Coordinates of C-alpha atoms (C1' of nucleotides) in Angstrom, one line a residue:
Chain A
M1 CA -6.4 5.7 7.7
A2 CA -8.5 7.9 5.9
A3 CA -10.8 5.2 4.8
E4 CA -11.2 3.7 8.2
Y5 CA -12.3 7.4 9.5
A6 CA -14.9 7.1 6.5
V7 CA -16.2 4.1 7.7
R8 CA -16.6 5.1 11.1
C9 CA -17.9 8.3 10.3
V10 CA -20.5 6.9 8.1
L11 CA -21.2 4.2 10.7
Y12 CA -21.8 7.0 13.4
L13 CA -24.3 8.7 10.9
A14 CA -26.2 5.2 10.2
Q15 CA -26.5 4.7 14.1
Q16 CA -28.4 7.9 14.2
G17 CA -30.5 7.1 11.7
S18 CA -30.8 8.5 8.1
D19 CA -31.5 12.1 7.4
V20 CA -30.2 13.1 10.9
L21 CA -28.0 16.1 10.7
V22 CA -25.1 15.6 13.0
N23 CA -22.4 18.6 13.6
R24 CA -19.0 17.6 12.6
Q25 CA -17.5 18.3 16.0
E26 CA -19.9 15.7 17.4
I27 CA -19.2 13.0 14.8
A28 CA -15.4 13.8 15.2
S29 CA -15.2 13.0 18.9
Q30 CA -17.9 10.1 18.8
A31 CA -15.8 8.3 15.9
R32 CA -12.6 9.6 16.8
I33 CA -11.8 11.5 13.9
P34 CA -9.3 14.6 13.6
D35 CA -11.6 17.3 13.2
S36 CA -10.0 18.9 10.7
F37 CA -9.3 15.9 8.8
L38 CA -13.0 15.0 8.8
T39 CA -13.8 18.2 6.7
K40 CA -11.7 16.7 3.7
I41 CA -13.5 13.2 4.1
A42 CA -16.8 14.6 4.2
Q43 CA -16.3 16.4 1.0
D44 CA -15.3 13.0 -0.8
L45 CA -18.4 11.2 0.8
A46 CA -20.7 14.3 -0.5
R47 CA -19.1 14.2 -3.8
A48 CA -20.0 10.2 -4.0
G49 CA -23.5 11.1 -2.7
I50 CA -23.4 9.1 0.3
I51 CA -23.9 12.0 2.6
T52 CA -25.5 15.4 2.4
I53 CA -23.5 18.5 4.0
K54 CA -25.6 21.5 5.3
Q55 CA -23.8 24.4 5.6
G56 CA -24.3 27.4 7.8
A57 CA -25.5 27.9 11.5
K58 CA -26.9 24.7 12.5
G59 CA -25.2 23.0 9.8
G60 CA -24.1 19.4 9.6
Y61 CA -23.6 15.9 8.1
A62 CA -26.3 13.5 7.3
L63 CA -26.7 10.1 5.5
H64 CA -28.2 10.6 2.2
R65 CA -29.8 7.4 1.8
P66 CA -31.2 4.7 4.1
P67 CA -28.2 2.9 5.6
R68 CA -29.2 -0.4 3.9
Q69 CA -28.4 1.2 0.7
V70 CA -25.1 2.5 1.6
N71 CA -22.2 -0.3 1.3
M72 CA -18.6 -0.2 2.8
L73 CA -17.4 -0.5 -1.2
E74 CA -18.4 2.6 -1.8
V75 CA -17.4 4.4 1.0
V76 CA -14.1 3.0 0.7
E77 CA -13.6 3.7 -2.7
A78 CA -15.2 7.3 -2.3
I79 CA -12.1 8.1 -0.4
I80 CA -9.2 6.4 -1.9
G81 CA -10.5 5.5 -5.5
E82 CA -11.2 2.3 -6.9
I83 CA -9.0 -0.4 -4.9
S84 CA -6.7 -2.4 -7.4
L85 CA -4.3 -4.2 -4.9
N86 CA -1.2 -3.5 -6.8
E87 CA -0.3 -1.8 -9.8
C88 CA 0.3 -4.3 -12.3
V89 CA -4.0 -4.2 -12.2
T90 CA -4.2 -0.4 -12.4
K91 CA -1.5 0.1 -14.5
P92 CA -1.5 -2.5 -17.3
A93 CA 1.1 -0.4 -19.6
A94 CA 3.6 -1.1 -16.7
C95 CA 4.2 -4.7 -17.4
P96 CA 4.2 -5.6 -21.4
A97 CA 3.0 -8.8 -20.8
S98 CA -0.1 -8.2 -18.7
P99 CA -2.9 -8.8 -21.2
N100 CA -2.0 -12.5 -21.1
C101 CA -0.3 -12.7 -17.4
A102 CA -1.6 -15.1 -15.3
A103 CA -0.2 -13.3 -12.0
N104 CA -2.1 -10.6 -13.4
L105 CA -5.2 -12.6 -13.4
V106 CA -4.5 -13.8 -9.7
W107 CA -4.5 -10.2 -8.7
Q108 CA -7.8 -9.2 -10.6
E109 CA -9.3 -12.2 -8.9
A110 CA -8.0 -11.0 -5.5
R111 CA -9.4 -7.8 -6.3
R112 CA -12.7 -9.0 -7.5
R113 CA -13.0 -10.9 -3.8
V114 CA -12.2 -7.8 -2.1
R115 CA -14.6 -5.6 -3.8
E116 CA -17.5 -8.2 -3.5
T117 CA -17.1 -8.6 0.2
L118 CA -16.8 -5.0 1.2
L119 CA -20.0 -4.5 -1.4
A120 CA -22.0 -7.0 0.6
A121 CA -21.7 -4.9 3.5
D122 CA -24.4 -2.6 4.1
F123 CA -24.5 -0.3 6.5
E124 CA -28.0 -1.1 8.2
A125 CA -26.3 -4.5 9.0
L126 CA -23.0 -3.1 10.3
A127 CA -25.0 -0.4 12.8
K128 CA -27.2 -3.5 14.0
A129 CA -24.4 -5.6 14.4
G130 CA -22.6 -3.7 17.2
A131 CA -22.2 -7.1 19.0
C132 CA -19.7 -9.2 17.6
V133 CA -21.8 -10.6 14.7
S134 CA -20.3 -11.2 11.6
P135 CA -22.3 -10.5 8.3
F136 CA -20.6 -13.4 7.2
P137 CA -21.8 -16.9 8.0
S138 CA -19.3 -19.4 7.0
P139 CA -15.1 -19.6 8.3
L140 CA -15.0 -16.7 10.3
S141 CA -17.9 -17.6 12.9
P142 CA -20.6 -20.2 12.9
P143 CA -24.2 -18.8 11.9
E144 CA -26.3 -17.6 15.0
A145 CA -29.5 -18.8 16.1
R146 CA -32.4 -16.8 15.6
P147 CA -34.7 -15.8 18.7
Chain B
M1 CA 6.4 -2.5 -6.6
A2 CA 8.7 -4.9 -4.5
A3 CA 6.1 -7.6 -4.5
E4 CA 5.4 -7.3 -8.2
Y5 CA 9.2 -7.5 -8.9
A6 CA 9.2 -10.4 -6.6
V7 CA 6.6 -12.3 -8.3
R8 CA 8.3 -11.6 -11.7
C9 CA 11.7 -13.1 -10.3
V10 CA 10.1 -15.9 -8.7
L11 CA 8.2 -16.7 -12.2
Y12 CA 11.4 -16.3 -14.1
L13 CA 13.2 -18.7 -12.1
A14 CA 10.4 -21.2 -12.2
Q15 CA 10.3 -21.1 -16.0
Q16 CA 13.8 -21.7 -15.8
G17 CA 13.0 -25.1 -14.0
S18 CA 13.9 -25.7 -10.4
D19 CA 17.5 -25.7 -9.1
V20 CA 18.7 -23.7 -12.3
L21 CA 21.0 -21.2 -11.2
V22 CA 20.6 -17.8 -12.9
N23 CA 22.7 -15.0 -12.7
R24 CA 21.2 -11.6 -11.2
Q25 CA 21.7 -9.6 -14.0
E26 CA 19.8 -12.0 -16.2
I27 CA 17.0 -12.0 -13.9
A28 CA 16.6 -8.3 -13.8
S29 CA 16.8 -7.7 -17.2
Q30 CA 14.6 -10.2 -18.3
A31 CA 11.9 -9.6 -15.5
R32 CA 12.6 -5.7 -15.6
I33 CA 13.9 -5.0 -12.2
P34 CA 16.3 -2.6 -11.3
D35 CA 19.3 -5.1 -10.7
S36 CA 20.5 -2.8 -7.4
F37 CA 16.9 -3.2 -6.3
L38 CA 16.9 -7.1 -7.1
T39 CA 19.4 -7.5 -4.2
K40 CA 17.0 -6.6 -1.6
I41 CA 14.3 -8.4 -2.9
A42 CA 16.4 -11.8 -3.3
Q43 CA 17.5 -11.3 0.3
D44 CA 13.9 -11.2 1.5
L45 CA 13.2 -14.1 -0.6
A46 CA 16.0 -16.3 0.6
R47 CA 15.2 -15.4 3.9
A48 CA 12.0 -16.7 3.4
G49 CA 13.3 -20.3 2.0
I50 CA 11.8 -19.3 -1.6
I51 CA 15.0 -18.7 -3.1
T52 CA 18.7 -20.2 -2.8
I53 CA 21.3 -17.6 -3.3
K54 CA 24.9 -18.8 -4.3
Q55 CA 27.7 -16.4 -3.8
G56 CA 31.0 -15.7 -5.7
A57 CA 32.0 -16.6 -9.3
K58 CA 29.2 -18.2 -11.3
G59 CA 27.1 -17.3 -8.2
G60 CA 23.3 -16.6 -9.0
Y61 CA 19.7 -17.3 -7.7
A62 CA 17.7 -20.4 -7.9
L63 CA 14.2 -21.6 -6.6
H64 CA 14.7 -23.4 -3.4
R65 CA 11.6 -25.7 -4.0
P66 CA 9.8 -27.3 -7.3
P67 CA 7.7 -24.2 -8.6
R68 CA 4.6 -26.2 -7.5
Q69 CA 5.4 -25.7 -4.1
V70 CA 5.7 -22.0 -4.3
N71 CA 2.7 -19.6 -4.2
M72 CA 2.0 -16.1 -4.7
L73 CA 1.1 -15.4 -1.0
E74 CA 4.3 -16.4 0.3
V75 CA 6.3 -14.5 -2.5
V76 CA 4.4 -11.5 -1.6
E77 CA 4.3 -11.7 2.0
A78 CA 8.1 -12.2 2.2
I79 CA 8.4 -8.6 0.5
I80 CA 5.5 -6.9 2.4
G81 CA 4.8 -8.7 5.2
E82 CA 1.5 -10.1 6.3
I83 CA -1.4 -8.5 4.1
S84 CA -3.5 -6.6 6.2
L85 CA -5.5 -4.3 4.0
N86 CA -6.1 -1.8 6.6
E87 CA -4.9 -0.8 10.2
C88 CA -8.1 -1.9 11.9
V89 CA -7.0 -5.1 11.3
T90 CA -3.4 -5.1 12.0
K91 CA -3.4 -2.9 15.2
P92 CA -6.5 -3.7 16.9
A93 CA -5.2 -1.2 19.5
A94 CA -5.8 1.8 17.4
C95 CA -9.5 1.0 17.3
P96 CA -11.2 0.8 20.6
A97 CA -14.4 -0.7 19.7
S98 CA -12.7 -3.4 17.2
P99 CA -13.1 -6.4 19.2
N100 CA -16.8 -6.3 18.5
C101 CA -16.6 -4.0 15.2
A102 CA -18.8 -5.4 12.6
A103 CA -16.7 -3.5 10.0
N104 CA -13.7 -5.1 11.7
L105 CA -15.0 -8.2 10.4
V106 CA -15.5 -7.4 7.1
W107 CA -11.9 -6.3 6.6
Q108 CA -11.0 -9.7 8.2
E109 CA -13.0 -11.3 5.8
A110 CA -11.9 -9.5 2.8
R111 CA -8.2 -10.1 3.8
R112 CA -8.9 -13.9 4.3
R113 CA -10.4 -14.2 0.8
V114 CA -7.4 -12.2 -0.6
R115 CA -4.7 -14.4 1.0
E116 CA -6.7 -17.5 0.2
T117 CA -6.7 -16.2 -3.9
L118 CA -3.0 -15.7 -3.4
L119 CA -2.5 -19.0 -1.6
A120 CA -3.9 -21.0 -4.5
A121 CA -1.6 -19.6 -7.1
D122 CA 1.2 -21.7 -7.4
F123 CA 4.2 -21.1 -9.6
E124 CA 3.9 -24.1 -11.6
A125 CA 0.6 -23.1 -13.0
L126 CA 1.7 -19.7 -13.4
A127 CA 4.7 -20.4 -15.4
K128 CA 2.8 -22.9 -17.4
A129 CA 0.2 -20.1 -18.3
G130 CA 2.7 -17.6 -19.4
A131 CA 3.3 -14.6 -17.4
C132 CA 4.7 -11.5 -16.8
V133 CA 8.1 -12.1 -17.6
S134 CA 8.6 -10.5 -21.2
P135 CA 8.8 -12.9 -24.1
F136 CA 11.1 -10.8 -25.8
P137 CA 14.9 -10.9 -25.3
S138 CA 16.5 -7.9 -23.3
P139 CA 18.0 -5.3 -25.8
L140 CA 20.5 -4.6 -23.1
S141 CA 21.9 -7.7 -22.4
P142 CA 20.5 -10.8 -24.2
P143 CA 20.6 -14.2 -22.1
E144 CA 23.5 -16.4 -22.7
A145 CA 23.3 -19.7 -23.5
R146 CA 23.6 -21.9 -20.5
P147 CA 25.6 -25.3 -20.8
Chain C
dG1 C1' 47.5 -18.4 -2.8
dA2 C1' 45.9 -14.8 -6.1
dT3 C1' 42.6 -13.1 -8.8
dA4 C1' 38.4 -12.2 -10.9
dA5 C1' 33.4 -12.5 -10.6
dA6 C1' 29.7 -12.9 -8.0
dT7 C1' 26.4 -11.4 -4.3
dA8 C1' 25.8 -9.5 1.0
dG9 C1' 24.3 -6.0 3.5
dG10 C1' 24.2 -1.6 5.6
dA11 C1' 24.0 3.5 4.7
dC12 C1' 21.9 6.5 2.3
dT13 C1' 19.0 9.5 -0.9
dA14 C1' 14.9 10.6 -3.4
dA15 C1' 10.4 10.6 -4.6
dA16 C1' 5.7 9.8 -3.8
dA17 C1' 1.8 8.9 -0.9
dT18 C1' -0.7 9.8 3.6
dA19 C1' -2.2 12.4 7.7
dA20 C1' -3.2 16.4 9.1
dT21 C1' -3.3 21.6 10.0
dC22 C1' -4.5 26.3 9.0
dC23 C1' -6.3 30.2 7.2
dT24 C1' -10.0 32.7 4.5
dA25 C1' -14.5 32.7 2.1
dT26 C1' -19.0 31.4 2.1
dT27 C1' -23.3 29.7 3.6
dT28 C1' -27.5 29.8 6.7
dA29 C1' -30.5 30.4 11.1
dT30 C1' -31.7 33.9 14.1
Chain D
dA1 C1' -26.3 42.0 10.8
dT2 C1' -24.2 38.9 13.7
dA3 C1' -22.6 34.4 15.0
dA4 C1' -22.3 29.8 13.9
dA5 C1' -21.1 26.5 10.6
dT6 C1' -18.9 24.3 6.8
dA7 C1' -16.2 24.9 2.1
dG8 C1' -11.9 24.4 0.0
dG9 C1' -7.2 25.8 -1.2
dA10 C1' -2.3 26.1 0.5
dT11 C1' 0.7 24.1 3.4
dT12 C1' 3.4 21.2 6.3
dA13 C1' 4.8 16.9 8.4
dT14 C1' 5.2 12.3 8.7
dT15 C1' 5.9 7.8 6.8
dT16 C1' 6.3 4.6 3.3
dT17 C1' 8.5 3.1 -0.9
dA18 C1' 11.6 3.0 -4.6
dG19 C1' 16.2 2.9 -5.9
dT20 C1' 21.5 3.7 -5.4
dC21 C1' 25.9 3.0 -3.7
dC22 C1' 29.9 1.5 -1.4
dT23 C1' 32.5 -2.0 0.9
dA24 C1' 32.9 -6.5 2.7
dT25 C1' 32.7 -11.5 1.8
dT26 C1' 32.2 -15.5 -1.0
dT27 C1' 33.8 -18.8 -4.8
dA28 C1' 35.6 -20.8 -9.0
dT29 C1' 39.6 -20.7 -11.4
dC30 C1' 44.4 -20.4 -12.7

DNA sequence: GATAAATAGGACTAAAATAATCCTATTTAT
DNA sequence: ATAAATAGGATTATTTTAGTCCTATTTATC
């Protein structure tokens, strides 16, 4: 959940435009995130340099950069750490044979592709594509004709 | 862990060749899987038609098909169910906006690519390439010569 | 058929990860 | 000075995962 909450939070901020300060309760209710939990998520996002937190009266959160320069990979990894898929990738020590293990290479490739996919998804595109438009042309949905 | 154990188990069987019956303790020690846990994993693999279980004296496990026809995706999914990466993919209900949510499409694409990668990894190739299963005989119970 | 060697499968426990909450402290606008 | 915000640590609850244990059943062999 936490990573999804983070994506929704950043998406909501991106929709307001960068540098627009939004108070936490508004984000929580609009993006359907438990308010107290959002506190924690925001802290991670701030630590990763994705959002800016302004404390005190009239405080709130804002994107720290233009939405174009924020992607899903960093948002997700700000929350859960580096995506790894499985232990044989993260803790090679757990598997004595892993340096020359073909299965390990498959996991690494799978991981690489997931990260690549999330990296390609920037929040400007996500915010714009509210309407069913996939950022990926090929197998999921046919490319759209431009007006 | 369970999915990794399953991969190691199938890999070990693939290395012995298909149709070769191996007793559970040997697999457990060679593939470094807690013996009692392997019981559970084997049941899932059998249910998925990946291995054959022979009960009774001189019983054990064997691959149910040639290694070429078994891939990492089905082995992993036999254990953990369909790979989903996150809830917004599995339970669209959890997110009222998901049908037209661009982030959701990104998750789906990422998932598609992981599954595609694991699908392409068949156990004949893995076994040939040399993998996860320790090349060293187990100190606990060395494998017996099979007639 | 009796027996010993295997695995099946359900019940159970332990540990870890995740989600979420609460409370006190601190920051800031007015 | 005060009220409106968020920070951040401590804590709890829930769920998932890992692993164990025990009794039942299956099968080869004598």
